[in-house]
CSV table of C-alpha atoms in Angstrom, one decimal:
chain,number,residue,atom,x,y,z
A,1,UNK,CA,127.5,145.2,103.5
A,2,UNK,CA,127.0,148.2,105.7
A,3,UNK,CA,123.4,149.3,106.2
A,4,UNK,CA,122.8,152.7,104.7
A,5,UNK,CA,120.4,154.2,107.3
A,6,UNK,CA,120.1,157.6,105.5
A,7,UNK,CA,118.9,156.2,102.2
A,8,UNK,CA,115.2,155.8,101.6
A,9,UNK,CA,113.3,154.1,98.9
A,10,UNK,CA,109.6,154.5,98.2
A,11,UNK,CA,108.0,151.4,96.8
A,12,UNK,CA,104.6,151.9,95.2
A,13,UNK,CA,102.7,148.9,94.0
A,14,UNK,CA,99.4,150.0,92.4
A,15,UNK,CA,97.1,147.1,91.9
A,16,UNK,CA,95.4,148.0,88.6
A,17,UNK,CA,92.9,145.6,87.2
A,18,UNK,CA,92.0,147.3,84.0
A,19,UNK,CA,89.3,146.4,81.4
A,20,UNK,CA,90.3,149.0,78.8
A,21,UNK,CA,90.1,152.0,81.0
A,22,UNK,CA,92.4,153.3,83.7
A,23,UNK,CA,89.5,154.0,85.9
A,24,UNK,CA,87.9,150.6,85.7
A,25,UNK,CA,84.5,150.0,87.3
A,26,UNK,CA,84.2,146.2,86.8
A,27,UNK,CA,85.1,143.6,89.3
A,28,UNK,CA,88.2,141.6,88.7
A,29,UNK,CA,87.8,138.1,87.5
A,30,UNK,CA,87.2,136.0,90.5
A,31,UNK,CA,89.9,133.5,89.6
A,32,UNK,CA,92.5,136.0,90.7
A,33,UNK,CA,90.9,136.7,94.1
A,34,UNK,CA,91.8,133.9,96.4
A,35,UNK,CA,89.7,135.2,99.2
A,36,UNK,CA,88.2,138.3,100.8
A,37,UNK,CA,88.5,138.4,104.6
A,38,UNK,CA,88.2,140.8,107.6
A,39,UNK,CA,91.4,141.6,109.5
A,40,UNK,CA,91.8,142.1,113.2
A,41,UNK,CA,90.9,145.8,112.9
A,42,UNK,CA,87.7,145.2,110.9
A,43,UNK,CA,89.1,146.0,107.5
A,44,UNK,CA,88.1,144.1,104.4
A,45,UNK,CA,91.0,142.7,102.4
A,46,UNK,CA,91.3,141.0,99.1
A,47,UNK,CA,94.0,138.3,98.7
A,48,UNK,CA,95.1,138.4,95.1
A,49,UNK,CA,97.1,135.9,93.1
A,50,UNK,CA,99.2,137.2,90.2
A,51,UNK,CA,100.1,134.2,88.1
A,52,UNK,CA,101.1,136.0,84.9
A,53,UNK,CA,103.0,134.1,82.3
A,54,UNK,CA,104.6,135.6,79.1
A,55,UNK,CA,102.5,135.6,76.0
A,56,UNK,CA,103.8,133.0,73.5
A,57,UNK,CA,105.7,134.6,70.5
A,58,UNK,CA,104.4,138.0,71.2
A,59,UNK,CA,106.3,141.3,71.1
A,60,UNK,CA,104.8,144.8,71.3
A,61,UNK,CA,106.0,147.0,68.4
A,62,UNK,CA,108.8,149.4,69.0
A,63,UNK,CA,107.6,153.0,69.5
A,64,UNK,CA,109.3,156.3,69.3
A,65,UNK,CA,108.9,158.0,72.7
A,66,UNK,CA,108.6,161.8,72.9
A,67,UNK,CA,111.3,163.8,74.6
A,68,UNK,CA,110.6,164.5,78.3
A,69,UNK,CA,108.9,167.9,78.8
A,70,UNK,CA,107.3,168.0,82.2
A,71,UNK,CA,105.6,171.3,81.7
A,72,UNK,CA,103.6,169.7,78.8
A,73,UNK,CA,102.8,166.7,81.0
A,74,UNK,CA,105.4,164.5,79.2
A,75,UNK,CA,107.8,162.8,81.5
A,76,UNK,CA,109.7,159.6,81.0
A,77,UNK,CA,112.0,157.8,83.4
A,78,UNK,CA,115.3,156.9,81.8
A,79,UNK,CA,117.6,154.0,82.7
A,80,UNK,CA,114.7,151.6,83.3
A,81,UNK,CA,115.6,148.1,82.2
A,82,UNK,CA,113.4,146.1,79.8
A,83,UNK,CA,113.7,142.5,80.9
A,84,UNK,CA,112.2,139.4,79.3
A,85,UNK,CA,109.9,137.5,81.7
A,86,UNK,CA,112.2,135.6,84.1
A,87,UNK,CA,110.4,133.2,86.5
A,88,UNK,CA,107.5,135.3,87.4
A,89,UNK,CA,106.0,138.6,86.1
A,90,UNK,CA,105.9,140.4,89.4
A,91,UNK,CA,109.5,139.4,90.3
A,92,UNK,CA,110.7,140.4,86.9
A,93,UNK,CA,109.0,143.8,87.1
A,94,UNK,CA,110.3,144.4,90.6
A,95,UNK,CA,113.8,143.5,89.2
A,96,UNK,CA,113.3,146.2,86.6
A,97,UNK,CA,112.5,148.7,89.3
A,98,UNK,CA,115.6,147.7,91.3
A,99,UNK,CA,117.6,147.8,88.1
A,100,UNK,CA,116.5,151.4,87.5
A,101,UNK,CA,117.6,152.4,91.0
A,102,UNK,CA,120.9,150.5,90.5
A,103,UNK,CA,121.6,152.6,87.5
A,104,UNK,CA,120.7,155.9,89.2
A,105,UNK,CA,120.9,156.5,92.9
A,106,UNK,CA,121.2,153.1,94.7
A,107,UNK,CA,124.1,151.2,93.2
A,108,UNK,CA,124.0,148.2,95.6
A,109,UNK,CA,120.8,146.8,94.1
A,110,UNK,CA,122.9,144.6,91.8
A,111,UNK,CA,126.4,143.7,92.8
A,112,UNK,CA,127.2,140.8,90.4
A,113,UNK,CA,130.2,140.6,88.0
A,114,UNK,CA,128.3,141.5,84.8
A,115,UNK,CA,128.7,145.0,83.2
A,116,UNK,CA,131.1,146.2,85.8
A,117,UNK,CA,128.6,145.6,88.6
A,118,UNK,CA,125.9,147.8,87.0
A,119,UNK,CA,122.6,146.2,86.1
A,120,UNK,CA,122.3,145.9,82.3
A,121,UNK,CA,119.3,147.4,80.5
A,122,UNK,CA,118.2,143.9,79.3
A,123,UNK,CA,118.7,140.4,80.5
A,124,UNK,CA,119.9,139.1,77.1
A,125,UNK,CA,123.4,138.6,78.3
A,126,UNK,CA,122.3,135.7,80.6
A,127,UNK,CA,120.5,133.8,77.8
A,128,UNK,CA,117.9,131.2,78.4
A,129,UNK,CA,117.6,127.7,80.0
A,130,UNK,CA,115.4,124.8,79.2
A,131,UNK,CA,113.8,123.2,82.3
A,132,UNK,CA,111.3,120.4,82.0
A,133,UNK,CA,110.7,121.2,78.4
A,134,UNK,CA,110.1,125.0,79.0
A,135,UNK,CA,112.5,127.6,77.7
A,136,UNK,CA,112.9,130.4,80.3
A,137,UNK,CA,114.9,133.6,80.1
A,138,UNK,CA,117.4,134.2,82.9
A,139,UNK,CA,117.9,137.3,85.1
A,140,UNK,CA,119.8,137.0,88.4
A,141,UNK,CA,118.1,140.0,89.8
A,142,UNK,CA,114.7,138.4,89.3
A,143,UNK,CA,115.6,134.8,90.1
A,144,UNK,CA,119.1,133.4,90.9
A,145,UNK,CA,120.3,130.1,89.5
A,146,UNK,CA,123.5,128.1,90.1
A,147,UNK,CA,126.0,128.7,87.3
A,148,UNK,CA,124.4,132.1,86.2
A,149,UNK,CA,126.2,135.4,86.7
A,150,UNK,CA,129.1,133.7,88.6
A,151,UNK,CA,126.9,131.9,91.1
A,152,UNK,CA,128.4,128.7,92.5
A,153,UNK,CA,125.6,127.6,94.9
A,154,UNK,CA,122.0,126.7,94.5
A,155,UNK,CA,119.7,129.6,94.0
A,156,UNK,CA,116.0,130.4,93.6
A,157,UNK,CA,115.4,128.6,90.3
A,158,UNK,CA,117.2,125.5,91.6
A,159,UNK,CA,115.1,125.3,94.8
A,160,UNK,CA,111.7,126.4,93.7
A,161,UNK,CA,111.1,126.2,89.9
A,162,UNK,CA,109.8,123.1,88.2
A,163,UNK,CA,107.4,124.3,85.4
A,164,UNK,CA,104.8,127.0,85.0
A,165,UNK,CA,101.9,126.5,87.4
A,166,UNK,CA,103.6,123.6,89.2
A,167,UNK,CA,103.4,123.2,93.0
A,168,UNK,CA,106.6,121.1,92.9
A,169,UNK,CA,109.5,122.8,94.8
A,170,UNK,CA,112.5,120.7,93.8
A,171,UNK,CA,114.3,121.3,97.1
A,172,UNK,CA,111.4,119.9,99.2
A,173,UNK,CA,112.3,116.6,100.7
A,174,UNK,CA,115.6,116.6,98.9
A,175,UNK,CA,118.0,119.3,100.2
A,176,UNK,CA,118.0,122.4,102.3
A,177,UNK,CA,116.7,125.5,100.5
A,178,UNK,CA,119.1,128.3,100.0
A,179,UNK,CA,119.2,131.4,102.2
A,180,UNK,CA,117.4,134.4,100.5
A,181,UNK,CA,120.0,136.7,99.0
A,182,UNK,CA,120.2,138.4,95.6
A,183,UNK,CA,116.9,138.3,93.8
A,184,UNK,CA,113.4,139.8,94.1
A,185,UNK,CA,111.6,136.5,93.8
A,186,UNK,CA,113.2,135.1,97.0
A,187,UNK,CA,111.8,137.9,99.2
A,188,UNK,CA,108.5,138.3,97.4
A,189,UNK,CA,107.6,134.7,97.9
A,190,UNK,CA,107.3,134.1,94.1
A,191,UNK,CA,107.2,130.4,93.0
A,192,UNK,CA,107.4,129.1,96.6
A,193,UNK,CA,104.6,126.6,97.1
A,194,UNK,CA,105.9,124.9,100.2
A,195,UNK,CA,106.7,128.3,101.9
A,196,UNK,CA,103.8,130.4,100.9
A,197,UNK,CA,101.4,128.4,98.6
A,198,UNK,CA,102.6,130.2,95.4
A,199,UNK,CA,102.8,127.9,92.3
A,200,UNK,CA,105.5,128.5,89.7
A,201,UNK,CA,105.1,131.9,88.2
A,202,UNK,CA,102.8,133.3,90.9
A,203,UNK,CA,103.1,136.0,93.5
A,204,UNK,CA,100.4,137.0,96.1
A,205,UNK,CA,99.3,140.5,97.0
A,206,UNK,CA,96.8,142.1,99.4
A,207,UNK,CA,94.5,145.1,98.9
A,208,UNK,CA,92.0,146.9,101.0
A,209,UNK,CA,88.7,146.4,99.2
A,210,UNK,CA,87.6,150.1,99.8
A,211,UNK,CA,90.6,151.4,97.7
A,212,UNK,CA,92.7,152.7,100.6
A,213,UNK,CA,96.4,152.1,100.4
A,214,UNK,CA,97.5,148.9,102.3
A,215,UNK,CA,101.0,149.6,103.7
A,216,UNK,CA,103.6,146.9,104.1
A,217,UNK,CA,101.2,144.1,104.9
A,218,UNK,CA,102.5,141.3,106.9
A,219,UNK,CA,99.3,140.0,108.6
A,220,UNK,CA,99.3,137.0,106.3
A,221,UNK,CA,102.6,135.6,107.6
A,222,UNK,CA,103.9,133.0,108.1
A,223,UNK,CA,101.5,131.0,106.0
A,224,UNK,CA,101.6,133.5,103.1
A,225,UNK,CA,103.7,136.4,101.9
A,226,UNK,CA,102.6,139.7,100.5
A,227,UNK,CA,104.8,140.6,97.5
A,228,UNK,CA,104.8,144.3,98.4
A,229,UNK,CA,106.1,143.5,101.9
A,230,UNK,CA,108.6,141.2,100.4
A,231,UNK,CA,109.9,143.9,98.0
A,232,UNK,CA,110.6,146.0,101.1
A,233,UNK,CA,112.6,143.1,102.5
A,234,UNK,CA,114.6,142.8,99.3
A,235,UNK,CA,115.6,146.5,99.3
A,236,UNK,CA,116.6,146.2,102.9
A,237,UNK,CA,118.7,143.2,102.1
A,238,UNK,CA,120.6,145.4,99.7
A,239,UNK,CA,121.4,147.8,102.5
A,240,UNK,CA,118.7,150.4,101.9
A,241,UNK,CA,116.0,151.6,104.3
A,242,UNK,CA,112.4,152.2,103.2
A,243,UNK,CA,110.8,155.5,103.9
A,244,UNK,CA,108.8,155.5,107.2
A,245,UNK,CA,106.2,158.2,107.7
A,246,UNK,CA,103.0,158.6,109.6
A,247,UNK,CA,103.5,155.3,111.4
A,248,UNK,CA,103.8,153.3,108.2
A,249,UNK,CA,106.5,152.1,105.9
A,250,UNK,CA,105.8,153.7,102.6
A,251,UNK,CA,105.5,150.6,100.4
A,252,UNK,CA,101.9,149.9,99.6
A,253,UNK,CA,99.4,148.2,97.4
A,254,UNK,CA,96.2,150.0,96.3
A,255,UNK,CA,93.3,149.6,93.8
A,256,UNK,CA,92.9,152.5,91.3
A,257,UNK,CA,90.3,155.1,91.9
A,258,UNK,CA,86.9,154.0,90.6
A,259,UNK,CA,87.6,150.2,90.7
A,260,UNK,CA,84.5,148.4,92.0
A,261,UNK,CA,83.0,151.8,92.8
A,262,UNK,CA,85.6,153.0,95.2
A,263,UNK,CA,86.2,156.8,95.7
A,264,UNK,CA,89.6,156.7,97.5
A,265,UNK,CA,91.8,154.7,95.1
A,266,UNK,CA,95.1,155.7,93.5
A,267,UNK,CA,94.6,158.3,90.8
A,268,UNK,CA,96.3,159.1,87.5
A,269,UNK,CA,97.5,162.4,89.0
A,270,UNK,CA,99.2,160.4,91.8
A,271,UNK,CA,100.8,158.2,89.2
A,272,UNK,CA,102.2,161.2,87.3
A,273,UNK,CA,103.5,162.6,90.6
A,274,UNK,CA,105.4,159.4,91.3
A,275,UNK,CA,107.0,159.5,87.8
A,276,UNK,CA,107.8,163.2,88.1
A,277,UNK,CA,109.6,162.3,91.4
A,278,UNK,CA,111.7,159.7,89.7
A,279,UNK,CA,109.9,156.7,91.3
A,280,UNK,CA,108.8,153.7,89.1
A,281,UNK,CA,105.3,152.3,89.8
A,282,UNK,CA,104.4,148.6,89.4
A,283,UNK,CA,101.0,148.1,87.8
A,284,UNK,CA,99.0,144.9,87.8
A,285,UNK,CA,96.7,144.4,84.8
A,286,UNK,CA,94.4,141.5,85.5
A,287,UNK,CA,96.9,138.7,86.4
A,288,UNK,CA,100.0,140.4,85.1
A,289,UNK,CA,102.5,142.9,86.3
């Protein structure tokens, strides 16, 4: 695959821990904050685990969306897939973002044989699989698996998944793990306990505690992996470059304005601007993406 140096993708991961209000003031449940530490430059950083699992037998009701009309503050991104949870909420949501780009301006995000090489709007075509008594929906853009979507070698699910919350990586001590390739969960560190300490279903993210954006964080490596940095690596693996400006790659995590009293967090106006620009935003809502 040739590297498309002139194509840029902006990744925005807004860490939103909401308690019924977009501009939440309360502190997130401590069970999601692994630790708070000071980096080499004196900045305070939260290490956050996002272990979200799908609610049992729950579906939001179907709603009729208004027609996009930007001048009236109504704008909706089209061609955004709606995937069932597939081996991690953060990786599944990131796959939805990648699927949107695949259907619009960056067609190399998904290159499998299904749907003529264009990512479908749902992952229903790949069905489900029962692993250790748990029924899980499949999506090769979120988590690859041998035998799914034409794959003939071991993938993410084969190497790293045992059961929700498990620290058992099946490959460990048994075979060599696969080389990262076609799915978001590989690069984001999702489900990888031996590599990054993430139990099955979990992804780790890092945020400045003062609400400033934390760009492309890699200071935790090699012991841990920031999901936002990993998402940049996934997009680059597909042949796309991430926008670089002001000395930083423009993929970042950030608390919302007002969270824990901060005055420099991500605002609703910024969110609207990203949607107006055609860029999806990943939102974390207390343990879920």
